[in-house]
Tab-separated table of C-alpha atoms in Angstrom:
chain	number	residue	atom	x	y	z
A	1	MET	CA	-51.082	46.020	-4.900
A	2	SER	CA	-51.238	42.248	-5.183
A	3	SER	CA	-48.733	40.138	-3.377
A	4	ALA	CA	-46.723	37.286	-4.886
A	5	PRO	CA	-48.602	33.988	-4.857
A	6	THR	CA	-47.632	31.566	-2.208
A	7	LEU	CA	-47.872	27.799	-2.105
A	8	PRO	CA	-50.472	26.361	0.226
A	9	SER	CA	-49.033	24.780	3.366
A	10	SER	CA	-49.989	21.322	2.121
A	11	ALA	CA	-48.095	21.713	-1.181
A	12	PRO	CA	-45.215	19.249	-1.429
A	13	LEU	CA	-41.716	20.647	-1.230
A	14	PRO	CA	-39.481	20.448	-4.261
A	15	PRO	CA	-37.084	17.530	-3.975
A	16	PRO	CA	-33.624	18.216	-2.515
A	17	SER	CA	-30.907	18.802	-5.028
A	18	PRO	CA	-27.309	20.082	-5.121
A	19	THR	CA	-26.639	23.798	-5.429
A	20	ALA	CA	-26.723	24.943	-9.060
A	21	ARG	CA	-23.292	25.862	-10.428
A	22	ALA	CA	-24.334	29.468	-11.125
A	23	ARG	CA	-25.194	29.901	-7.434
A	24	ARG	CA	-22.058	28.245	-6.000
A	25	SER	CA	-19.429	30.335	-4.239
A	26	LEU	CA	-16.238	30.319	-6.294
A	27	ALA	CA	-13.738	30.382	-3.441
A	28	PRO	CA	-14.509	26.916	-1.936
A	29	ASP	CA	-14.333	25.268	-5.360
A	30	VAL	CA	-11.064	27.001	-6.195
A	31	ALA	CA	-9.680	25.969	-2.769
A	32	ARG	CA	-10.727	22.357	-3.356
A	33	GLY	CA	-9.003	22.327	-6.712
A	34	LEU	CA	-5.764	23.724	-5.269
A	35	VAL	CA	-5.755	21.566	-2.140
A	36	LEU	CA	-5.781	18.441	-4.299
A	37	LEU	CA	-2.288	19.373	-5.412
A	38	GLY	CA	-1.173	19.584	-1.780
A	39	ILE	CA	-2.813	16.232	-1.016
A	40	ALA	CA	-1.038	14.610	-3.997
A	41	LEU	CA	2.377	15.922	-2.926
A	42	ALA	CA	1.778	15.023	0.747
A	43	ASN	CA	0.620	11.483	-0.069
A	44	VAL	CA	3.042	10.433	-2.722
A	45	PRO	CA	6.025	9.799	-0.351
A	46	PHE	CA	4.009	7.027	1.292
A	47	TRP	CA	4.054	5.142	-2.025
A	48	LEU	CA	7.845	4.808	-1.860
A	49	TYR	CA	9.164	1.643	-0.242
A	50	GLY	CA	12.515	0.264	0.830
A	51	VAL	CA	13.736	3.691	1.905
A	52	GLU	CA	14.988	5.228	5.139
A	53	ARG	CA	12.655	7.847	6.575
A	54	GLY	CA	13.328	10.983	8.617
A	55	VAL	CA	11.403	13.945	9.866
A	56	LEU	CA	7.633	13.696	9.174
A	57	LEU	CA	8.403	10.151	7.927
A	58	LYS	CA	9.823	11.688	4.754
A	59	PRO	CA	11.992	9.345	2.643
A	60	ILE	CA	15.680	10.310	2.876
A	61	GLY	CA	17.494	10.582	-0.442
A	62	SER	CA	19.449	13.000	-2.631
A	63	GLU	CA	19.680	16.763	-2.234
A	64	SER	CA	16.876	17.214	-4.763
A	65	ASP	CA	14.762	14.816	-2.695
A	66	ALA	CA	15.465	16.931	0.388
A	67	VAL	CA	14.385	20.097	-1.461
A	68	ALA	CA	11.200	18.416	-2.631
A	69	ASN	CA	10.438	17.251	0.915
A	70	ALA	CA	11.158	20.750	2.290
A	71	ILE	CA	8.837	22.481	-0.183
A	72	THR	CA	6.054	20.079	0.604
A	73	ALA	CA	6.562	20.448	4.359
A	74	LEU	CA	6.622	24.255	4.026
A	75	LEU	CA	3.501	24.667	1.930
A	76	PHE	CA	1.357	21.519	2.058
A	77	ASP	CA	2.003	19.059	4.896
A	78	ASN	CA	-0.381	19.625	7.823
A	79	ARG	CA	-1.896	22.437	5.732
A	80	SER	CA	-3.836	20.608	3.051
A	81	PHE	CA	-5.843	18.227	5.269
A	82	PRO	CA	-7.100	20.946	7.708
A	83	LEU	CA	-8.141	23.039	4.688
A	84	PHE	CA	-9.979	20.083	3.199
A	85	ALA	CA	-11.620	19.443	6.608
A	86	LEU	CA	-12.674	23.080	6.781
A	87	LEU	CA	-14.209	22.879	3.312
A	88	PHE	CA	-15.938	19.579	4.095
A	89	ALA	CA	-17.714	21.069	7.139
A	90	ALA	CA	-18.522	24.203	5.206
A	91	GLY	CA	-20.231	21.991	2.629
A	92	LEU	CA	-22.384	20.391	5.387
A	93	ALA	CA	-23.292	23.852	6.703
A	94	GLN	CA	-24.228	25.003	3.199
A	95	ILE	CA	-26.424	21.918	2.706
A	96	THR	CA	-28.154	22.610	5.971
A	97	ALA	CA	-28.768	26.276	5.040
A	98	ARG	CA	-29.997	25.270	1.594
A	99	GLU	CA	-32.471	22.740	3.007
A	100	ALA	CA	-33.767	25.352	5.489
A	101	ALA	CA	-34.268	27.814	2.605
A	102	ARG	CA	-36.133	25.103	0.691
A	103	GLY	CA	-38.569	24.814	3.576
A	104	ALA	CA	-37.484	21.392	4.696
A	105	SER	CA	-37.873	20.449	8.333
A	106	TRP	CA	-34.793	19.634	10.359
A	107	PRO	CA	-35.532	15.863	10.447
A	108	GLU	CA	-35.690	15.897	6.638
A	109	ALA	CA	-32.406	17.856	6.381
A	110	ARG	CA	-30.804	15.568	8.957
A	111	ARG	CA	-31.755	12.470	6.978
A	112	LEU	CA	-30.125	13.967	3.899
A	113	LEU	CA	-26.913	14.729	5.814
A	114	VAL	CA	-26.847	11.243	7.333
A	115	ARG	CA	-27.425	9.602	3.984
A	116	ARG	CA	-24.659	11.649	2.359
A	117	ASN	CA	-22.146	10.838	5.077
A	118	LEU	CA	-22.988	7.123	5.063
A	119	TRP	CA	-22.446	6.897	1.336
A	120	LEU	CA	-19.179	8.841	1.681
A	121	LEU	CA	-18.206	6.340	4.388
A	122	ALA	CA	-18.845	3.494	1.887
A	123	ILE	CA	-16.778	5.216	-0.798
A	124	GLY	CA	-13.997	5.914	1.704
A	125	ALA	CA	-13.961	2.316	2.799
A	126	ALA	CA	-13.631	1.097	-0.792
A	127	HIS	CA	-10.859	3.626	-1.379
A	128	GLY	CA	-8.992	2.739	1.781
A	129	VAL	CA	-9.166	-0.996	1.234
A	130	LEU	CA	-8.731	-1.226	-2.525
A	131	LEU	CA	-6.443	1.708	-3.301
A	132	PHE	CA	-4.757	3.703	-0.519
A	133	PHE	CA	-4.492	2.931	3.207
A	134	GLY	CA	-4.215	6.614	3.974
A	135	ASP	CA	-7.755	7.367	2.851
A	136	ILE	CA	-9.186	10.539	4.406
A	137	ILE	CA	-12.779	10.253	3.126
A	138	THR	CA	-13.605	7.694	5.850
A	139	THR	CA	-12.397	10.027	8.607
A	140	TYR	CA	-14.403	12.950	7.247
A	141	ALA	CA	-17.530	10.866	6.842
A	142	ILE	CA	-17.401	9.474	10.390
A	143	ILE	CA	-16.746	12.856	11.908
A	144	GLY	CA	-19.402	14.321	9.576
A	145	LEU	CA	-21.968	12.016	11.163
A	146	GLY	CA	-21.030	13.366	14.599
A	147	LEU	CA	-20.936	16.909	13.222
A	148	ILE	CA	-24.647	16.673	12.430
A	149	LEU	CA	-25.258	16.883	16.169
A	150	LEU	CA	-23.381	20.172	16.222
A	151	ILE	CA	-24.426	21.721	12.976
A	152	ARG	CA	-27.312	23.732	14.486
A	153	ALA	CA	-25.563	24.648	17.762
A	154	SER	CA	-24.954	28.286	18.703
A	155	ASP	CA	-21.852	30.088	17.498
A	156	ARG	CA	-20.536	30.088	21.067
A	157	VAL	CA	-20.765	26.282	21.346
A	158	ILE	CA	-19.149	25.763	17.963
A	159	ILE	CA	-16.305	28.155	18.793
A	160	VAL	CA	-15.623	26.386	22.111
A	161	VAL	CA	-15.649	22.966	20.447
A	162	GLY	CA	-13.409	24.356	17.695
A	163	TRP	CA	-10.781	25.535	20.212
A	164	ILE	CA	-10.860	22.103	21.913
A	165	GLY	CA	-10.398	20.484	18.534
A	166	ALA	CA	-7.542	22.817	17.649
A	167	ALA	CA	-5.774	21.930	20.909
A	168	ALA	CA	-6.244	18.223	20.140
A	169	LEU	CA	-4.824	18.742	16.642
A	170	VAL	CA	-1.674	20.373	18.047
A	171	LEU	CA	-1.156	17.569	20.589
A	172	MET	CA	-1.726	14.855	17.997
A	173	SER	CA	0.788	16.503	15.642
A	174	ALA	CA	3.441	15.271	18.035
A	175	ALA	CA	2.821	11.820	16.571
A	176	ASP	CA	4.452	12.970	13.313
A	177	GLY	CA	7.689	13.370	15.225
A	178	VAL	CA	7.933	10.114	17.156
A	179	GLY	CA	9.178	7.978	14.229
A	180	ARG	CA	12.889	8.331	14.893
A	181	LEU	CA	12.374	8.176	18.665
A	182	VAL	CA	10.550	4.852	18.287
A	183	ASP	CA	13.254	3.638	15.940
A	184	ASP	CA	15.935	4.505	18.532
A	185	LEU	CA	13.991	2.634	21.213
A	186	ILE	CA	13.640	-0.413	18.960
A	187	ALA	CA	17.332	-0.271	18.090
A	188	ALA	CA	18.191	-0.292	21.794
A	189	ILE	CA	16.503	-3.694	22.255
A	190	PRO	CA	18.958	-6.608	21.855
A	191	ALA	CA	18.716	-8.175	18.417
A	192	ASP	CA	17.545	-11.518	19.777
A	193	GLY	CA	14.864	-9.877	21.931
A	194	PRO	CA	14.316	-10.145	25.654
A	195	ALA	CA	13.141	-13.740	25.396
A	196	GLY	CA	15.879	-14.925	22.982
A	197	ARG	CA	13.656	-14.678	19.921
A	198	ASP	CA	14.271	-12.546	16.850
A	199	LEU	CA	12.105	-9.460	16.824
A	200	PRO	CA	10.071	-8.639	13.710
A	201	GLU	CA	11.163	-5.657	11.673
A	202	PHE	CA	9.293	-2.542	12.806
A	203	SER	CA	7.965	0.113	10.492
A	204	LEU	CA	5.471	2.955	10.895
A	205	ILE	CA	4.706	2.766	7.154
A	206	PRO	CA	2.577	-0.145	5.920
A	207	GLY	CA	4.060	-2.304	3.179
A	208	THR	CA	1.236	-1.643	0.727
A	209	ALA	CA	3.390	-0.204	-2.097
A	210	GLY	CA	6.034	-2.857	-1.642
A	211	ALA	CA	3.596	-5.761	-1.714
A	212	GLU	CA	4.397	-8.287	-4.412
A	213	SER	CA	0.752	-8.868	-5.366
A	214	TYR	CA	-2.439	-6.862	-5.344
A	215	PRO	CA	-4.221	-9.176	-2.863
A	216	LEU	CA	-1.292	-8.719	-0.444
A	217	ALA	CA	-1.507	-4.952	-0.907
A	218	VAL	CA	-5.198	-5.086	-0.083
A	219	LEU	CA	-4.415	-7.029	3.088
A	220	PHE	CA	-1.888	-4.410	4.158
A	221	ASN	CA	-4.507	-1.716	3.433
A	222	VAL	CA	-7.064	-3.491	5.587
A	223	LEU	CA	-4.659	-3.877	8.471
A	224	THR	CA	-4.041	-0.119	8.430
A	225	TRP	CA	-7.332	1.413	7.261
A	226	LEU	CA	-9.525	-0.528	9.674
A	227	PRO	CA	-7.725	0.536	12.899
A	228	ASN	CA	-7.635	4.109	11.609
A	229	ALA	CA	-11.373	3.981	10.957
A	230	LEU	CA	-12.171	2.495	14.367
A	231	SER	CA	-9.989	5.088	16.131
A	232	THR	CA	-11.592	8.045	14.278
A	233	PRO	CA	-13.771	9.068	17.259
A	234	ILE	CA	-10.534	9.715	19.147
A	235	ILE	CA	-8.023	10.887	16.543
A	236	GLY	CA	-10.822	12.732	14.765
A	237	LEU	CA	-10.944	15.284	17.558
A	238	GLY	CA	-8.186	17.118	15.845
A	239	PHE	CA	-10.354	17.647	12.768
A	240	LEU	CA	-13.017	19.505	14.817
A	241	GLY	CA	-10.920	22.707	14.871
A	242	PRO	CA	-10.969	23.388	11.117
A	243	MET	CA	-14.412	21.892	10.748
A	244	CYS	CA	-15.934	24.241	13.315
A	245	LEU	CA	-14.177	27.143	11.556
A	246	GLY	CA	-15.835	25.978	8.284
A	247	ILE	CA	-19.279	26.139	9.894
A	248	ILE	CA	-18.607	29.646	11.264
A	249	ALA	CA	-17.279	30.774	7.876
A	250	VAL	CA	-20.549	29.811	6.195
A	251	ARG	CA	-22.686	31.425	8.904
A	252	ARG	CA	-20.749	34.673	8.755
A	253	GLY	CA	-20.678	34.763	4.938
A	254	TRP	CA	-16.901	34.928	4.707
A	255	LEU	CA	-16.859	32.714	1.595
A	256	ASP	CA	-20.181	33.800	-0.010
A	257	ARG	CA	-19.703	37.531	0.576
A	258	PRO	CA	-15.951	38.151	0.982
A	259	GLU	CA	-16.289	41.679	-0.235
A	260	GLU	CA	-18.212	42.502	2.964
A	261	HIS	CA	-15.405	41.058	5.114
A	262	ARG	CA	-12.370	42.314	3.208
A	263	ALA	CA	-10.683	43.857	6.239
A	264	LEU	CA	-11.037	40.697	8.317
A	265	LEU	CA	-9.891	38.406	5.530
A	266	THR	CA	-6.938	40.684	4.747
A	267	ARG	CA	-5.815	40.610	8.363
A	268	ALA	CA	-6.137	36.827	8.362
A	269	VAL	CA	-3.856	36.605	5.335
A	270	ALA	CA	-1.327	39.144	6.642
A	271	ILE	CA	-1.002	37.408	9.994
A	272	GLY	CA	-1.701	33.774	9.091
A	273	ILE	CA	0.631	33.228	6.127
A	274	PRO	CA	3.775	34.366	7.970
A	275	ILE	CA	2.797	32.249	10.990
A	276	SER	CA	2.351	29.219	8.720
A	277	LEU	CA	5.791	29.716	7.071
A	278	VAL	CA	7.697	30.476	10.292
A	279	GLY	CA	6.062	27.596	12.140
A	280	ALA	CA	7.204	25.172	9.467
A	281	LEU	CA	10.859	26.345	9.545
A	282	PRO	CA	12.173	23.972	12.276
A	283	VAL	CA	10.915	20.953	10.334
A	284	VAL	CA	12.037	22.391	6.988
A	285	LEU	CA	15.552	23.132	8.277
A	286	ALA	CA	15.751	19.637	9.703
A	287	ILE	CA	14.734	18.091	6.388
A	288	LEU	CA	17.387	20.154	4.587
A	289	GLY	CA	20.010	19.119	7.112
A	290	VAL	CA	20.698	22.722	8.138
A	291	TYR	CA	19.787	22.025	11.764
A	292	PRO	CA	19.231	18.342	12.573
A	293	LEU	CA	16.568	17.907	15.240
A	294	PRO	CA	17.393	15.662	18.190
A	295	PRO	CA	14.784	12.881	18.411
A	296	LEU	CA	13.451	14.248	21.719
A	297	LEU	CA	12.801	17.713	20.169
A	298	GLU	CA	11.240	16.382	16.963
A	299	PRO	CA	7.743	15.943	18.448
A	300	LEU	CA	7.798	19.605	19.618
A	301	ALA	CA	8.783	20.730	16.144
A	302	THR	CA	5.957	18.751	14.557
A	303	MET	CA	3.504	20.132	17.081
A	304	LEU	CA	4.515	23.609	15.997
A	305	HIS	CA	4.248	22.480	12.366
A	306	GLY	CA	0.691	21.241	12.969
A	307	ALA	CA	-0.433	24.320	14.902
A	308	SER	CA	0.942	26.723	12.279
A	309	GLY	CA	-0.560	24.538	9.537
A	310	LEU	CA	-4.052	25.068	10.909
A	311	VAL	CA	-3.450	28.825	10.900
A	312	GLY	CA	-2.025	28.596	7.401
A	313	ALA	CA	-5.041	26.629	6.118
A	314	ALA	CA	-7.398	29.358	7.347
A	315	ALA	CA	-5.207	32.137	5.933
A	316	GLY	CA	-4.914	30.324	2.612
A	317	LEU	CA	-8.655	30.089	2.276
A	318	ALA	CA	-9.007	33.764	3.225
A	319	LEU	CA	-6.588	34.652	0.421
A	320	ILE	CA	-8.503	32.545	-2.068
A	321	ALA	CA	-11.799	34.135	-1.012
A	322	LEU	CA	-10.295	37.634	-1.563
A	323	VAL	CA	-9.031	36.695	-4.985
A	324	ALA	CA	-11.931	34.601	-6.207
A	325	GLY	CA	-14.857	36.587	-4.796
A	326	GLY	CA	-18.210	35.254	-3.611
A	327	SER	CA	-21.288	33.676	-5.092
A	328	THR	CA	-22.424	36.836	-6.902
A	329	ARG	CA	-20.457	38.800	-9.448
A	330	PRO	CA	-21.410	41.881	-11.518
A	331	ALA	CA	-23.001	41.143	-14.876
A	332	GLY	CA	-20.360	40.359	-17.505
A	333	ASP	CA	-17.631	39.938	-14.884
A	334	ARG	CA	-16.267	36.442	-15.454
A	335	PRO	CA	-13.611	35.075	-13.105
A	336	PRO	CA	-10.116	34.777	-14.512
A	337	LEU	CA	-9.524	31.617	-16.568
A	338	VAL	CA	-7.156	30.003	-14.081
A	339	LEU	CA	-9.769	30.371	-11.322
A	340	ARG	CA	-12.442	28.806	-13.555
A	341	TRP	CA	-10.106	25.859	-14.235
A	342	LEU	CA	-9.340	25.334	-10.568
A	343	ALA	CA	-13.038	25.602	-9.687
A	344	ALA	CA	-13.837	22.975	-12.337
A	345	LEU	CA	-11.543	20.551	-10.541
A	346	GLY	CA	-12.856	21.663	-7.163
A	347	ARG	CA	-16.384	20.734	-8.212
A	348	ARG	CA	-15.015	17.304	-9.078
A	349	SER	CA	-12.693	16.991	-6.102
A	350	LEU	CA	-13.846	13.470	-5.152
A	351	THR	CA	-13.055	12.205	-8.634
A	352	GLY	CA	-9.696	13.931	-8.621
A	353	TYR	CA	-8.795	12.511	-5.195
A	354	LEU	CA	-9.688	8.949	-6.200
A	355	LEU	CA	-7.861	9.199	-9.509
A	356	GLN	CA	-4.700	10.206	-7.710
A	357	SER	CA	-4.725	6.946	-5.789
A	358	VAL	CA	-5.423	4.917	-8.927
A	359	VAL	CA	-2.450	6.473	-10.738
A	360	PHE	CA	-0.148	6.156	-7.747
A	361	MET	CA	-1.082	2.516	-7.236
A	362	VAL	CA	-0.361	1.632	-10.844
A	363	VAL	CA	2.818	3.654	-11.120
A	364	PHE	CA	4.477	2.982	-7.721
A	365	SER	CA	3.294	-0.430	-6.514
A	366	ALA	CA	5.796	-3.277	-6.651
A	367	TRP	CA	3.214	-5.562	-8.250
A	368	ALA	CA	2.559	-2.975	-11.033
A	369	ALA	CA	5.118	-0.537	-12.563
A	370	GLY	CA	7.249	-0.696	-9.419
A	371	LEU	CA	8.592	2.898	-9.477
A	372	GLY	CA	8.057	3.212	-5.743
A	373	GLY	CA	11.241	1.195	-5.183
A	374	GLU	CA	13.290	2.958	-7.794
A	375	VAL	CA	12.724	6.713	-7.633
A	376	GLY	CA	13.196	9.325	-4.921
A	377	VAL	CA	10.806	11.930	-3.590
A	378	ALA	CA	11.817	14.532	-6.206
A	379	VAL	CA	10.777	12.314	-9.127
A	380	ALA	CA	7.734	11.044	-7.229
A	381	SER	CA	6.662	14.654	-6.624
A	382	LEU	CA	6.933	15.432	-10.348
A	383	ILE	CA	4.702	12.417	-10.996
A	384	ALA	CA	2.264	13.678	-8.417
A	385	LEU	CA	2.245	17.156	-10.048
A	386	THR	CA	1.714	15.606	-13.458
A	387	THR	CA	-1.188	13.521	-12.064
A	388	TRP	CA	-2.768	16.632	-10.611
A	389	VAL	CA	-2.445	18.456	-13.920
A	390	ALA	CA	-4.060	15.480	-15.709
A	391	THR	CA	-7.028	15.561	-13.352
A	392	LEU	CA	-7.245	19.323	-13.871
A	393	VAL	CA	-7.413	18.860	-17.642
A	394	LEU	CA	-10.056	16.164	-17.255
A	395	ALA	CA	-12.130	18.441	-15.017
A	396	ILE	CA	-11.857	21.291	-17.567
A	397	VAL	CA	-13.083	19.040	-20.324
A	398	LEU	CA	-15.983	17.767	-18.210
A	399	ASP	CA	-16.833	21.326	-17.226
A	400	ALA	CA	-16.941	22.414	-20.851
A	401	ALA	CA	-19.404	19.569	-21.498
A	402	ASP	CA	-21.315	20.516	-18.316
A	403	ARG	CA	-20.812	17.020	-16.880
A	404	PRO	CA	-19.946	16.062	-13.293
A	405	GLY	CA	-17.070	13.800	-12.423
A	406	PRO	CA	-17.903	10.096	-12.262
A	407	ALA	CA	-17.540	9.988	-8.461
A	408	GLU	CA	-19.727	13.062	-8.064
A	409	TRP	CA	-22.367	11.615	-10.360
A	410	LEU	CA	-22.382	8.407	-8.338
A	411	LEU	CA	-22.519	10.168	-4.973
A	412	ARG	CA	-25.413	12.379	-6.069
A	413	ARG	CA	-27.223	9.439	-7.532
A	414	LEU	CA	-26.910	7.573	-4.240
A	415	VAL	CA	-27.754	10.511	-2.024
A	416	TYR	CA	-30.597	12.055	-3.956
A	417	GLY	CA	-31.971	8.858	-5.471
A	418	ARG	CA	-31.991	9.961	-9.083
A	419	PRO	CA	-29.436	10.707	-11.787
A	420	LEU	CA	-28.197	14.286	-11.563
A	421	ARG	CA	-25.860	16.258	-13.754
């Protein structure tokens, strides 16, 4: 019996390329499409200006605004970004595994990962400076460069680092609750200052949206984005928890073969979702005015909110994996239409994320349409939802034409050195 022909050892390897759509796991793409909604709802309050802010730096307004803030805090705040971080690291792990299967050496795979993260860093810098000071791509890219050192470590090492990162995330979540405490301390200082000089007005929120011109908005962005980028090696520790979980998820096949891990994933959903909801309750009740949090207790509540959010992110992805299935499906078994739509946006998540900032900048900035100084969170959240739906429709159209998003096309062109569809 003849064996299959093999390439001689000197034969060149096929060039690296992204995973074909037919071989992609559905769950991560569905999750990326959904998490963009959470990111839109979590980011849009920071485009409102001239407003008083409360718990989680949420703008204070009408009863409908409080309800909108509470829903976002319950389901999306401190839940969307760890899920996105988890998916980002899972993508790096999948690239590493794909390159190994291609026969590439580790130095070759490492160069590909470095090149990808450096170009993401460039895109994130452009986004943070030109569009939105709260850019997250920069953070992921910088941490991603460090994660390359960890990507081939043993499971034990990754789990230990993950627990350290999770602890850092919980501690750093206290920062979400210091806003009113800082305001109280500032208010206690005499108006003319200790040296008889007027003190500048203090705000934890940059004045980007309220800037009267685009150049001034860019200046505000630089003054916020640059310190955030430089501090990433420190504040980025909190991202290591979900990122290490993403690496383990790929290694164990939780996303590619969820049917083999149904019991584990089901337990994660049954335990994690209630923890996420209950852990958010103190913040939610405070936002609704049911139980106002004293300023000294607010950091503890936001720590609980952050810790439960990490659990909720993992449980949410487990639920999506159970519903969406893995990378292989029986012949003729097409995913439900809504999952295919969400996956279409997930495969174009970079484009969707950048488009959100473009729309928000034009709609809310004082130098543009100026709605950021006129509407409350409820209306702003409806605009965010509409924006997400618009990006979903665009992704569906591009998917039907078998075209990538513009940002994905650019990134692949830069990383792989040739135009790719």
